[in-house]
Amino acid sequence: MTTGKDLYRTIGCPGRQLLDPPCPEERPAPVVDKPKPPAEPPKPVAKPDPCALPPGAVVGDLPPNAKPGQCFARVTRPASFRTETVRKLVKEASKKIENFPALYETVKECVLVKPATTRIEDVPAEYETLKKRVLKKPATTRVVEIPAEYAEVEVKKMVKPATTVTKTVPVDYEREVMVMVEPAKERRVPIPAEYADVPQEVMVCPVAVYWAEVLCDVNATPQKIGEIQQALAKAGYYKGPINGKTDAATTAAVSALQKAEGLVPSGFLDLETLKALGVAAK
């Protein structure tokens, strides 16, 4: 049996206490974050082709079939180049040979200069002086007896007989010789290759020949040429009079505009040039 507070916990939500957790049907539903869709990778932006021909350009040996009011001019776009720094080999890698001579030092060593020999030397006899009594006058017999007379004389008496002595002469050794301390050798020192950054012209676009639609003579009225001169003057390319004539100053201004806008500096009043000037063809 269950009594007390445990009783109310088991009979259902209506009998719950104040501090009891809420019933399951009264609990707020958990908030579940919806998974975000994966972000789409950015689309690659196509780079403009620097060698692309202008719109309306026609490639061919013959001009295209012109409609009434259309004129075409043969345009030669020169090749374009850019300067790149190219690393070129100036001097190939090599090796330098360093020779080290052998090292010698002077040392003294004993060598046979003169062999041992035997030398025979005569040792003379040695004498000494002795005093000896010798008979000077023999005794005689006479009536009167005369005693013998004696005198002291010096005589040499051999004390030690002559002999032969053999002496050994020792061998004589000594001389200076060169002794190698370290043999000769060589060392190969690597020399790295040498490079240099050299500017080099690299062709970006080859020469292109095409037909471009230009302003026809029938449309190149003095009013239209004057309008083009005003647009060129406003853009800062033309400083001459607004006379409605396609003179050298006007052609030079058109070429300067085309070069600044990245167009082919042909000098023709083609549709791309008129579009850059904001002038209508008709």
Short mmCIF file of C-alpha atoms in Angstrom, two decimals:
data_model
loop_
_atom_site.label_atom_id
_atom_site.label_comp_id
_atom_site.label_asym_id
_atom_site.label_seq_id
_atom_site.Cartn_x
_atom_site.Cartn_y
_atom_site.Cartn_z
CA MET A 1 0.00 0.00 0.00
CA THR A 2 1.09 3.54 -0.67
CA THR A 3 0.27 6.28 1.79
CA GLY A 4 1.05 9.92 2.31
CA LYS A 5 2.65 11.92 -0.44
CA ASP A 6 3.59 8.79 -2.37
CA LEU A 7 -0.13 8.04 -2.75
CA TYR A 8 -0.79 11.28 -4.60
CA ARG A 9 2.18 10.68 -6.85
CA THR A 10 0.70 7.47 -8.14
CA ILE A 11 -2.97 8.26 -8.63
CA GLY A 12 -2.52 10.75 -11.44
CA CYS A 13 -1.89 14.34 -12.24
CA PRO A 14 -5.00 15.84 -10.60
CA GLY A 15 -3.66 14.91 -7.15
CA ARG A 16 -0.11 16.17 -7.61
CA GLN A 17 1.44 18.49 -5.08
CA LEU A 18 2.62 21.99 -5.78
CA LEU A 19 6.26 21.03 -5.92
CA ASP A 20 5.70 17.97 -8.13
CA PRO A 21 6.70 18.17 -11.79
CA PRO A 22 3.89 18.87 -14.27
CA CYS A 23 2.01 16.10 -16.00
CA PRO A 24 3.26 14.88 -19.36
CA GLU A 25 0.33 16.44 -21.23
CA GLU A 26 1.07 19.85 -19.67
CA ARG A 27 4.79 19.87 -20.41
CA PRO A 28 5.78 22.11 -23.33
CA ALA A 29 6.92 20.25 -26.37
CA PRO A 30 10.68 20.40 -26.77
CA VAL A 31 11.90 22.75 -29.43
CA VAL A 32 13.81 20.86 -32.06
CA ASP A 33 16.01 22.90 -34.33
CA LYS A 34 15.32 22.10 -37.92
CA PRO A 35 18.48 21.25 -39.83
CA LYS A 36 19.52 24.04 -42.10
CA PRO A 37 19.82 23.16 -45.73
CA PRO A 38 23.42 23.02 -46.89
CA ALA A 39 24.62 26.25 -48.36
CA GLU A 40 24.99 26.16 -52.08
CA PRO A 41 28.54 26.69 -53.25
CA PRO A 42 29.05 30.01 -54.98
CA LYS A 43 28.85 29.74 -58.70
CA PRO A 44 32.11 30.46 -60.42
CA VAL A 45 32.13 33.76 -62.20
CA ALA A 46 33.14 33.32 -65.78
CA LYS A 47 36.06 35.54 -66.63
CA PRO A 48 35.70 37.50 -69.85
CA ASP A 49 37.80 36.19 -72.68
CA PRO A 50 40.38 38.87 -73.50
CA CYS A 51 40.68 37.46 -77.01
CA ALA A 52 36.97 37.45 -77.74
CA LEU A 53 35.89 39.44 -80.80
CA PRO A 54 33.47 42.33 -80.34
CA PRO A 55 29.74 41.61 -80.82
CA GLY A 56 28.72 41.56 -84.44
CA ALA A 57 32.21 40.76 -85.70
CA VAL A 58 32.27 38.36 -88.65
CA VAL A 59 35.36 36.31 -89.49
CA GLY A 60 35.96 35.50 -93.14
CA ASP A 61 37.71 36.53 -96.29
CA LEU A 62 34.58 38.12 -97.77
CA PRO A 63 32.38 40.68 -96.06
CA PRO A 64 28.99 39.49 -94.83
CA ASN A 65 25.82 40.22 -96.71
CA ALA A 66 24.91 43.73 -95.66
CA LYS A 67 21.34 44.83 -95.19
CA PRO A 68 20.19 48.23 -96.35
CA GLY A 69 21.83 50.84 -94.16
CA GLN A 70 24.63 48.47 -93.02
CA CYS A 71 28.33 48.86 -93.82
CA PHE A 72 31.26 46.68 -92.85
CA ALA A 73 34.99 47.40 -92.63
CA ARG A 74 37.83 44.92 -92.47
CA VAL A 75 39.54 45.36 -89.11
CA THR A 76 42.91 43.90 -88.14
CA ARG A 77 43.34 43.60 -84.42
CA PRO A 78 47.04 43.43 -83.57
CA ALA A 79 48.39 40.85 -81.20
CA SER A 80 48.37 41.84 -77.54
CA PHE A 81 51.18 41.12 -75.13
CA ARG A 82 51.82 41.34 -71.42
CA THR A 83 55.10 41.58 -69.59
CA GLU A 84 55.84 38.73 -67.23
CA THR A 85 58.85 38.19 -65.03
CA VAL A 86 60.42 34.88 -65.98
CA ARG A 87 63.08 33.24 -63.86
CA LYS A 88 65.88 32.19 -66.18
CA LEU A 89 68.97 30.17 -65.52
CA VAL A 90 72.04 32.38 -65.77
CA LYS A 91 74.70 29.96 -64.64
CA GLU A 92 74.31 26.23 -64.13
CA ALA A 93 75.19 24.57 -60.86
CA SER A 94 78.74 23.28 -60.70
CA LYS A 95 81.37 22.08 -58.29
CA LYS A 96 84.63 23.69 -57.28
CA ILE A 97 87.56 21.43 -56.46
CA GLU A 98 89.83 22.59 -53.66
CA ASN A 99 93.18 20.79 -53.38
CA PHE A 100 94.88 20.49 -50.01
CA PRO A 101 98.58 19.48 -50.18
CA ALA A 102 100.02 16.84 -47.90
CA LEU A 103 101.43 18.07 -44.60
CA TYR A 104 104.97 17.12 -43.59
CA GLU A 105 107.06 17.75 -40.51
CA THR A 106 110.77 17.39 -39.91
CA VAL A 107 111.74 14.74 -37.36
CA LYS A 108 115.09 13.37 -36.28
CA GLU A 109 115.73 9.68 -36.59
CA CYS A 110 118.76 7.53 -36.06
CA VAL A 111 120.19 6.05 -39.24
CA LEU A 112 123.48 4.34 -39.92
CA VAL A 113 125.91 6.93 -41.14
CA LYS A 114 129.12 4.97 -40.58
CA PRO A 115 129.19 1.28 -39.66
CA ALA A 116 131.00 0.08 -36.56
CA THR A 117 134.70 -0.71 -37.18
CA THR A 118 137.60 -2.18 -35.28
CA ARG A 119 140.75 -0.10 -35.07
CA ILE A 120 144.10 -1.53 -33.95
CA GLU A 121 146.25 0.92 -32.08
CA ASP A 122 149.80 0.27 -30.94
CA VAL A 123 150.27 1.06 -27.30
CA PRO A 124 154.00 1.80 -26.68
CA ALA A 125 155.86 0.21 -23.85
CA GLU A 126 156.13 2.20 -20.69
CA TYR A 127 159.46 2.85 -19.08
CA GLU A 128 160.53 4.43 -15.84
CA THR A 129 163.91 5.67 -14.68
CA LEU A 130 165.48 3.68 -11.80
CA LYS A 131 168.70 4.18 -9.97
CA LYS A 132 170.95 1.10 -10.05
CA ARG A 133 174.39 0.40 -8.83
CA VAL A 134 176.63 -1.04 -11.47
CA LEU A 135 180.26 -2.13 -11.27
CA LYS A 136 182.40 0.69 -12.45
CA LYS A 137 185.80 -0.88 -11.76
CA PRO A 138 186.32 -4.48 -10.84
CA ALA A 139 188.08 -5.31 -7.68
CA THR A 140 191.78 -6.24 -7.92
CA THR A 141 194.13 -7.91 -5.65
CA ARG A 142 197.14 -6.04 -4.59
CA VAL A 143 199.00 -5.62 -1.61
CA VAL A 144 196.96 -2.74 -0.64
CA GLU A 145 193.38 -3.55 -0.77
CA ILE A 146 191.53 -0.90 -2.66
CA PRO A 147 187.78 -0.97 -2.18
CA ALA A 148 185.53 -0.95 -5.23
CA GLU A 149 184.02 2.31 -6.29
CA TYR A 150 180.43 2.65 -7.22
CA ALA A 151 178.42 5.35 -8.97
CA GLU A 152 174.75 5.89 -9.45
CA VAL A 153 173.57 5.83 -13.12
CA GLU A 154 170.08 6.07 -14.62
CA VAL A 155 168.88 3.08 -16.62
CA LYS A 156 165.49 2.32 -18.20
CA LYS A 157 163.82 -0.78 -16.96
CA MET A 158 160.71 -2.19 -18.67
CA VAL A 159 157.81 -2.08 -16.33
CA LYS A 160 155.07 -3.21 -18.77
CA PRO A 161 155.69 -4.87 -22.09
CA ALA A 162 154.22 -3.42 -25.32
CA THR A 163 150.75 -4.74 -26.16
CA THR A 164 148.06 -4.31 -28.89
CA VAL A 165 144.68 -2.90 -27.82
CA THR A 166 141.54 -3.38 -29.96
CA LYS A 167 139.00 -0.54 -29.63
CA THR A 168 135.44 -0.61 -31.03
CA VAL A 169 134.25 2.64 -32.57
CA PRO A 170 130.47 2.99 -31.96
CA VAL A 171 128.05 3.44 -34.87
CA ASP A 172 127.15 7.02 -35.65
CA TYR A 173 123.34 7.50 -36.00
CA GLU A 174 121.44 10.74 -36.63
CA ARG A 175 119.73 12.58 -39.47
CA GLU A 176 116.65 14.72 -40.18
CA VAL A 177 113.88 13.31 -42.37
CA MET A 178 110.47 14.61 -43.56
CA VAL A 179 107.56 12.55 -42.25
CA MET A 180 104.05 12.95 -43.81
CA VAL A 181 101.55 13.95 -41.16
CA GLU A 182 98.44 14.22 -43.35
CA PRO A 183 98.10 13.00 -46.95
CA ALA A 184 97.06 15.29 -49.78
CA LYS A 185 93.33 15.44 -50.41
CA GLU A 186 90.73 17.38 -52.38
CA ARG A 187 87.31 18.70 -51.51
CA ARG A 188 84.44 19.34 -53.94
CA VAL A 189 82.46 22.42 -52.99
CA PRO A 190 79.04 22.62 -54.70
CA ILE A 191 78.29 25.95 -56.37
CA PRO A 192 74.53 26.56 -56.70
CA ALA A 193 73.00 27.61 -59.97
CA GLU A 194 72.38 31.30 -60.52
CA TYR A 195 69.01 32.60 -61.65
CA ALA A 196 67.79 36.04 -62.64
CA ASP A 197 64.30 37.49 -63.01
CA VAL A 198 64.07 38.68 -66.59
CA PRO A 199 61.06 40.56 -67.99
CA GLN A 200 59.62 38.79 -71.03
CA GLU A 201 56.83 39.66 -73.41
CA VAL A 202 54.14 36.97 -73.50
CA MET A 203 51.49 37.04 -76.20
CA VAL A 204 47.98 37.17 -74.78
CA CYS A 205 45.97 37.27 -77.99
CA PRO A 206 47.14 36.60 -81.54
CA VAL A 207 46.41 38.80 -84.52
CA ALA A 208 42.71 38.67 -85.49
CA VAL A 209 41.16 39.83 -88.77
CA TYR A 210 37.40 40.28 -88.90
CA TRP A 211 34.62 42.36 -90.41
CA ALA A 212 32.99 44.95 -88.13
CA GLU A 213 29.88 46.98 -88.80
CA VAL A 214 30.76 50.66 -89.14
CA LEU A 215 28.93 53.89 -89.72
CA CYS A 216 27.90 54.06 -93.38
CA ASP A 217 28.61 57.06 -95.51
CA VAL A 218 24.89 57.65 -95.92
CA ASN A 219 24.59 57.85 -92.12
CA ALA A 220 27.82 59.80 -91.61
CA THR A 221 26.10 63.11 -92.14
CA PRO A 222 27.65 66.34 -90.92
CA GLN A 223 25.08 66.38 -88.13
CA LYS A 224 26.07 62.83 -87.00
CA ILE A 225 29.80 63.61 -87.23
CA GLY A 226 29.21 66.79 -85.24
CA GLU A 227 27.36 64.75 -82.60
CA ILE A 228 30.33 62.36 -82.44
CA GLN A 229 32.76 65.29 -82.15
CA GLN A 230 30.76 66.74 -79.26
CA ALA A 231 30.81 63.35 -77.47
CA LEU A 232 34.56 63.05 -78.03
CA ALA A 233 35.11 66.58 -76.72
CA LYS A 234 32.96 65.86 -73.67
CA ALA A 235 35.03 62.73 -72.96
CA GLY A 236 38.24 64.77 -73.27
CA TYR A 237 39.59 63.28 -76.50
CA TYR A 238 38.74 65.99 -79.02
CA LYS A 239 39.71 69.65 -78.82
CA GLY A 240 39.05 70.78 -82.36
CA PRO A 241 36.08 72.63 -83.82
CA ILE A 242 32.68 71.00 -84.17
CA ASN A 243 32.63 71.14 -87.95
CA GLY A 244 30.96 67.84 -88.84
CA LYS A 245 33.98 66.62 -90.83
CA THR A 246 35.88 63.36 -90.41
CA ASP A 247 39.29 65.01 -90.41
CA ALA A 248 42.63 63.81 -88.97
CA ALA A 249 41.92 65.34 -85.55
CA THR A 250 38.59 63.51 -85.34
CA THR A 251 40.14 60.18 -86.43
CA ALA A 252 42.97 60.58 -83.86
CA ALA A 253 40.40 61.29 -81.13
CA VAL A 254 38.43 58.18 -82.13
CA SER A 255 41.61 56.06 -81.94
CA ALA A 256 42.48 57.49 -78.51
CA LEU A 257 38.99 56.66 -77.23
CA GLN A 258 39.17 53.14 -78.61
CA LYS A 259 42.55 52.54 -76.97
CA ALA A 260 41.32 53.87 -73.62
CA GLU A 261 38.17 51.72 -73.73
CA GLY A 262 40.07 48.55 -74.65
CA LEU A 263 38.74 48.52 -78.20
CA VAL A 264 40.73 47.94 -81.35
CA PRO A 265 42.31 51.32 -82.20
CA SER A 266 41.30 51.10 -85.86
CA GLY A 267 40.05 54.69 -86.22
CA PHE A 268 36.79 53.40 -87.76
CA LEU A 269 33.48 54.57 -86.36
CA ASP A 270 32.22 51.07 -85.64
CA LEU A 271 29.19 50.27 -83.53
CA GLU A 272 31.31 49.46 -80.43
CA THR A 273 32.90 52.92 -80.59
CA LEU A 274 29.56 54.64 -81.04
CA LYS A 275 28.18 52.66 -78.10
CA ALA A 276 31.10 53.77 -75.93
CA LEU A 277 30.37 57.37 -76.91
CA GLY A 278 26.66 56.97 -76.29
CA VAL A 279 25.84 57.95 -79.88
CA ALA A 280 23.25 56.08 -81.95
CA ALA A 281 24.24 54.77 -85.39
CA LYS A 282 21.19 56.33 -87.05
#
